[in-house]
CSV table of C-alpha atoms (C1' of nucleotides) in Angstrom, one decimal:
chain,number,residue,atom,x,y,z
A,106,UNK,CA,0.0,0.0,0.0
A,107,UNK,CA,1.2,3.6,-0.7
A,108,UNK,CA,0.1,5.2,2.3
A,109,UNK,CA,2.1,2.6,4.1
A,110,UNK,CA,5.1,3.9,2.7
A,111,UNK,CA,4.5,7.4,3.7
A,112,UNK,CA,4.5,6.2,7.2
A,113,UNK,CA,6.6,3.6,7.4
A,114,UNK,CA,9.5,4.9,9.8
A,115,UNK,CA,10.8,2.1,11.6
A,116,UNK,CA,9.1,2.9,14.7
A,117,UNK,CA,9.3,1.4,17.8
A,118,UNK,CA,7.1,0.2,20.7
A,119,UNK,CA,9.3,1.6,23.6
A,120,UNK,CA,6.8,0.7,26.5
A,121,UNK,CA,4.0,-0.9,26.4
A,122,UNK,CA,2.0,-3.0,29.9
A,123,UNK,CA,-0.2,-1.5,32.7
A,124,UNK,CA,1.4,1.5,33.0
A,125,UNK,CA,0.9,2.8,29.6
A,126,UNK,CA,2.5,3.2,26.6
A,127,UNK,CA,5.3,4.9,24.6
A,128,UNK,CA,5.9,4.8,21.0
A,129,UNK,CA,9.1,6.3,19.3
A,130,UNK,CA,8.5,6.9,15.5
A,131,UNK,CA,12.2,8.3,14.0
A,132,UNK,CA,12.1,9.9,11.1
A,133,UNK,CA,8.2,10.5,11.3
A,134,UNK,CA,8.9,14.1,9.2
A,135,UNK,CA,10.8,13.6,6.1
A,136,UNK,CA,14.5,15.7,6.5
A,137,UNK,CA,14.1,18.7,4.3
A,138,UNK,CA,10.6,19.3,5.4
A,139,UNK,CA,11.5,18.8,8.9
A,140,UNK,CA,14.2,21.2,8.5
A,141,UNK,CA,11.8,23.9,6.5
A,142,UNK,CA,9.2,23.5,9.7
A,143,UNK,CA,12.2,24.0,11.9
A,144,UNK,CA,13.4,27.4,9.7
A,145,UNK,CA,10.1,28.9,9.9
A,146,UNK,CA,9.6,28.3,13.4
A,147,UNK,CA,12.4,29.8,14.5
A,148,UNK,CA,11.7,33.0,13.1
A,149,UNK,CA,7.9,33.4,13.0
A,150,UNK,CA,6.9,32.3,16.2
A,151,UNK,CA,6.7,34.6,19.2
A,152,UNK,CA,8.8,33.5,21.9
A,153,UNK,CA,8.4,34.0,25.4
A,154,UNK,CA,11.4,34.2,27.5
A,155,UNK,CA,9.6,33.3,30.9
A,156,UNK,CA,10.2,33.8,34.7
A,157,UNK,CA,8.3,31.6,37.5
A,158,UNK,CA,8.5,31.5,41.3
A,159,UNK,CA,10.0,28.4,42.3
A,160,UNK,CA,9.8,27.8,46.4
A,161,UNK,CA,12.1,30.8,47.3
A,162,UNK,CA,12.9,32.7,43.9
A,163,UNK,CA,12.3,33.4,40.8
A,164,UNK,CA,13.8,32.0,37.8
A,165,UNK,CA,14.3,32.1,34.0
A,166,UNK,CA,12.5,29.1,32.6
A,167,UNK,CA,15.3,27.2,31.0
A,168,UNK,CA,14.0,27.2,27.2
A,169,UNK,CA,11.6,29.7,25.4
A,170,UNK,CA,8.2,28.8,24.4
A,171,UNK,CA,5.2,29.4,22.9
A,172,UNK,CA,1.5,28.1,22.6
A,173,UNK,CA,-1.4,27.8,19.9
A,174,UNK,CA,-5.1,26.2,20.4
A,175,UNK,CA,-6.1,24.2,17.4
A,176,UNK,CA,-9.1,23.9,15.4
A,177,UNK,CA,-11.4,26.6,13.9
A,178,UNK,CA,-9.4,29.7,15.3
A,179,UNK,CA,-10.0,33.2,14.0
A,180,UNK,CA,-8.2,34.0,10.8
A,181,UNK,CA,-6.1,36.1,12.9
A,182,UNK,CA,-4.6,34.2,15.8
A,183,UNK,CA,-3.8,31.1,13.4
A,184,UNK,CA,-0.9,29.6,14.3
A,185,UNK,CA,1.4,29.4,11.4
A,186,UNK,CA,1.6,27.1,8.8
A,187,UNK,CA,4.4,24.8,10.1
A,188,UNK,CA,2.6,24.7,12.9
A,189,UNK,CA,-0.7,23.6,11.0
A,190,UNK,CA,1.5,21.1,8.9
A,191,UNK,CA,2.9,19.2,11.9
A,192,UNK,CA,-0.8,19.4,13.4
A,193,UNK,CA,-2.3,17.6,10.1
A,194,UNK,CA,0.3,15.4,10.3
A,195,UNK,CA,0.1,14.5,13.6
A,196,UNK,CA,-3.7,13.9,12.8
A,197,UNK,CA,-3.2,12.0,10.2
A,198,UNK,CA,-1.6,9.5,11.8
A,199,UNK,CA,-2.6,8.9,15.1
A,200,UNK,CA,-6.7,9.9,14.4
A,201,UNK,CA,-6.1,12.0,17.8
A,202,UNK,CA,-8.2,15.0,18.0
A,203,UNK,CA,-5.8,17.5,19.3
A,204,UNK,CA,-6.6,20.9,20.1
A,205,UNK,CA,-3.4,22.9,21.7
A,206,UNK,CA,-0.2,22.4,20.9
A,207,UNK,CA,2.7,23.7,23.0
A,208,UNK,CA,6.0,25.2,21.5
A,209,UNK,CA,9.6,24.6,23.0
A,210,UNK,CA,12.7,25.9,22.1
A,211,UNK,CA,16.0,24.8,23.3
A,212,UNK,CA,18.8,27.1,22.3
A,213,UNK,CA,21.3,25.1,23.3
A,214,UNK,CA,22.3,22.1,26.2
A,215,UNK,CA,22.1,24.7,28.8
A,216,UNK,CA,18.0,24.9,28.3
A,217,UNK,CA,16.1,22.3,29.5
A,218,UNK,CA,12.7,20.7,31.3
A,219,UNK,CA,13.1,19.0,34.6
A,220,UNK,CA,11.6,16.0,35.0
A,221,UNK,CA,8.1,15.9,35.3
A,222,UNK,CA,4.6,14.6,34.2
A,223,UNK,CA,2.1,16.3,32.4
A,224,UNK,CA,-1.0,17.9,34.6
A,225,UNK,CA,-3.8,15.2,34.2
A,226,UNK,CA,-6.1,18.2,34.8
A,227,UNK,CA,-5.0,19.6,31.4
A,228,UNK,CA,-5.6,16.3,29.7
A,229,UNK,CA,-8.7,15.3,28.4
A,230,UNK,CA,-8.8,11.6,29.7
A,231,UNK,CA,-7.7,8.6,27.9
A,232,UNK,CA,-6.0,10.5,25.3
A,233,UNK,CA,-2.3,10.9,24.1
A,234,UNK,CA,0.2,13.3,24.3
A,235,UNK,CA,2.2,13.5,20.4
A,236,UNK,CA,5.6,15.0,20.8
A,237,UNK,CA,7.3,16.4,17.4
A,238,UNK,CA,11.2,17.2,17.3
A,239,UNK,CA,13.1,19.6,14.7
A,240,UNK,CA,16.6,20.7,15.0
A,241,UNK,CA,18.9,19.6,16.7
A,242,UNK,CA,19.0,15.7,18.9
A,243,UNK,CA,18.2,16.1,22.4
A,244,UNK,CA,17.9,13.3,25.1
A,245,UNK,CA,15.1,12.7,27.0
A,246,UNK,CA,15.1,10.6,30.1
A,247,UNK,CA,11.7,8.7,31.2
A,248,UNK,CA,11.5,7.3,34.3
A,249,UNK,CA,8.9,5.0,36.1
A,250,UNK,CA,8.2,6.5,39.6
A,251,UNK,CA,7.3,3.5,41.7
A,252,UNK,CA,9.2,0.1,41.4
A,253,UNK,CA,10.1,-2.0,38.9
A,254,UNK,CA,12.0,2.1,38.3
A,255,UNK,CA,12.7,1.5,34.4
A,256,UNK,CA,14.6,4.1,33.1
A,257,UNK,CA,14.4,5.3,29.5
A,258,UNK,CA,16.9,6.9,27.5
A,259,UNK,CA,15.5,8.3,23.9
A,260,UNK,CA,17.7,10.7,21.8
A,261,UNK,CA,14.7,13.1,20.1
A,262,UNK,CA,15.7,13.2,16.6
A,263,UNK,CA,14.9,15.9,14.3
A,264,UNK,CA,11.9,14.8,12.1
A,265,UNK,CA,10.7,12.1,14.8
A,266,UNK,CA,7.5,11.7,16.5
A,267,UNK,CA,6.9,10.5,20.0
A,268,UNK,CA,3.5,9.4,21.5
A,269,UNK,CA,3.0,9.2,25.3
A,270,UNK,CA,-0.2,7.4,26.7
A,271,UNK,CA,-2.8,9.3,29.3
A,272,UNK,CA,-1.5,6.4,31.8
A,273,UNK,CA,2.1,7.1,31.1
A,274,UNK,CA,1.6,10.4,32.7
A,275,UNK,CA,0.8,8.6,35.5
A,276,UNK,CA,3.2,6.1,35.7
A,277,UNK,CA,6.4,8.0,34.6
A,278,UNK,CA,8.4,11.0,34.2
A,279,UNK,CA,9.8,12.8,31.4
A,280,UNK,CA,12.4,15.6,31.0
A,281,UNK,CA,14.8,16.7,29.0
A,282,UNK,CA,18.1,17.5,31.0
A,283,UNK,CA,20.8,20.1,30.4
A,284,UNK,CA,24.1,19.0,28.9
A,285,UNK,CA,27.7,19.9,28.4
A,286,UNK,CA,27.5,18.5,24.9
A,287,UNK,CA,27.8,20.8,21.8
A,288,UNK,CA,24.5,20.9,20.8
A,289,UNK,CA,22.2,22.7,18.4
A,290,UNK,CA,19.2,24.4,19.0
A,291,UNK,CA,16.0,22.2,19.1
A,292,UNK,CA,12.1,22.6,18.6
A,293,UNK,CA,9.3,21.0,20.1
A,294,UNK,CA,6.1,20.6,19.3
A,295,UNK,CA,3.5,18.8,22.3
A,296,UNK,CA,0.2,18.2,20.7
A,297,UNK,CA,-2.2,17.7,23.6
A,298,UNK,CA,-6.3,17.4,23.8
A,299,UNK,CA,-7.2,19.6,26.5
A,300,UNK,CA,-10.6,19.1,28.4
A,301,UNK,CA,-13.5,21.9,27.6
A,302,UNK,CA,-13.2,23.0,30.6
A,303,UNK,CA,-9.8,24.0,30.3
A,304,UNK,CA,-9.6,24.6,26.3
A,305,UNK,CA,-10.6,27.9,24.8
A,306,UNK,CA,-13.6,28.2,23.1
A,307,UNK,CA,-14.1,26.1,20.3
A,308,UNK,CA,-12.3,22.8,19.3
A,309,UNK,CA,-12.7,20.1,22.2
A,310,UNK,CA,-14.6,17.0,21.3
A,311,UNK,CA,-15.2,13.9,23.4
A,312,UNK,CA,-15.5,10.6,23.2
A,313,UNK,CA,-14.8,8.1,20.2
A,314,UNK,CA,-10.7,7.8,19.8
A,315,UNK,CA,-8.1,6.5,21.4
B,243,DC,C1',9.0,22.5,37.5
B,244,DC,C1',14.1,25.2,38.9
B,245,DG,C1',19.1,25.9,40.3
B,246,DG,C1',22.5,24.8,43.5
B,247,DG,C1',24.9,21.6,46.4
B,248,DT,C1',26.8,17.1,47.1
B,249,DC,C1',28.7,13.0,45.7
B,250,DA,C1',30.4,9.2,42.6
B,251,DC,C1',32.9,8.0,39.1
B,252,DA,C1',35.1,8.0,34.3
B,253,DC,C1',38.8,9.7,32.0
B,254,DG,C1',43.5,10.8,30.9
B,255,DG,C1',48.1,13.2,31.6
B,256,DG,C1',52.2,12.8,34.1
C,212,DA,C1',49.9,0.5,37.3
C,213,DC,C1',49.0,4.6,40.1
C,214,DC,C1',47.8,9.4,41.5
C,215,DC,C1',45.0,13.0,41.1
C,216,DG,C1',42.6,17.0,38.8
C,217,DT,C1',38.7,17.9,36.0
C,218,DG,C1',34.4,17.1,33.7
C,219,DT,C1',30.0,15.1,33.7
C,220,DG,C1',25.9,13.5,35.3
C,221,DA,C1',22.7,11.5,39.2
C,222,DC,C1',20.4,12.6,43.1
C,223,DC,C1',18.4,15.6,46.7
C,224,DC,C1',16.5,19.7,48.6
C,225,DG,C1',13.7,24.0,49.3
DNA sequence: CCGGGTCACACGGG
DNA sequence: ACCCGTGTGACCCG
């Protein structure tokens, strides 16, 4: 089958039991496009340098970011056309109705996410999280937080695609830690369905997909 | 969810 | 083979 081929990326089933499920699909995006995504992301997205209180002081949040809701959005506050690609993409191949999508850049090994789990409260239940990479290979470490502790080790490739299950945010953490290596700057895209309560007018649906 | 402190250990030059 | 400084990352804490 054709479509087969499109698709066809050598991915890989990297957990899969009670506690949920991760899949690792390299080479999701082809190169140059992933690269073109990555170009015009760089340069026409807004990013927020931000600052948050953490027990005693604030800090610089170790990455920029940036966030669009998907779906019918005014002509206006569209998010831009990479963005749209990657979303219909993302669609396409995991029939996941997502509606937000959160942007993370990581100019270099000094930026970073500590480890952590997605809030369930901003996750509609029972639905996945779809993480795109561009740029540059960063690891991320997943860990299991009650025994047997598996720990994870995936190097995000540029043009890859990694689905989390709702359980897995349960089960594990995931984070992206600072290196001394040379690296390149990165982008992430998290594709998440958020609950109507906590989406903004318009693009939540329920029910149906997995 | 963050940076800083502590500690263990791998590595390599002398 | 050994000593030891340095780099790197794992873990812990508020």
């Amino acid at each position: 089958m054709h479509q087969l081929a499109l698709f066809d990326a050598g991915e890989s089933v990297l957990v899969e039991d009670e506690r949920g499920r991760i899949e690792y699909v390299p080479h999701f995006v082809p190169p140059s496009l992933a690269q073109a995504w990555f170009v015009e992301l760089r340069s026409a997205v807004g990013w927020e340098a931000g600052r948050r209180w953490m027990y005693d002081r604030e800090v610089d949040v170790p990455r920029l970011t940036a966030h669009f809701d998907l779906g019918q959005g005014e002509p206006d506050g569209r998010p831009p056309a990479a963005v749209r690609a990657a979303a219909g993409r993302v669609a396409t191949r995991t029939r996941v109705p997502f509606n937000s999508v959160g942007l993370n850049l990581y100019r270099d090994g000094r930026d970073s996410v500590a480890a952590h789990n997605d809030h369930l409260d901003e996750l509609a239940p029972g639905f996945p999280i779809a993480l795109v990479s561009l740029g540059a290979t960063r690891r991320m470490t997943i860990r299991a937080k009650e025994p047997p502790r598996r720990v994870l080790n995936v190097d995000l490739e540029g043009g890859s695609l990694l689905v989390m299950s709702y359980e897995t945010q349960q089960h594990y953490t995931h984070g992206v830690p600072k290196t001394a290596e040379r690296v390149g700057e990165r982008i992430s895209l998290a594709f998440r369905v958020r609950p109507a309560s906590v989406a903004s007018a318009g693009g939540a649906r329920n029910g149906r997909y997995r």
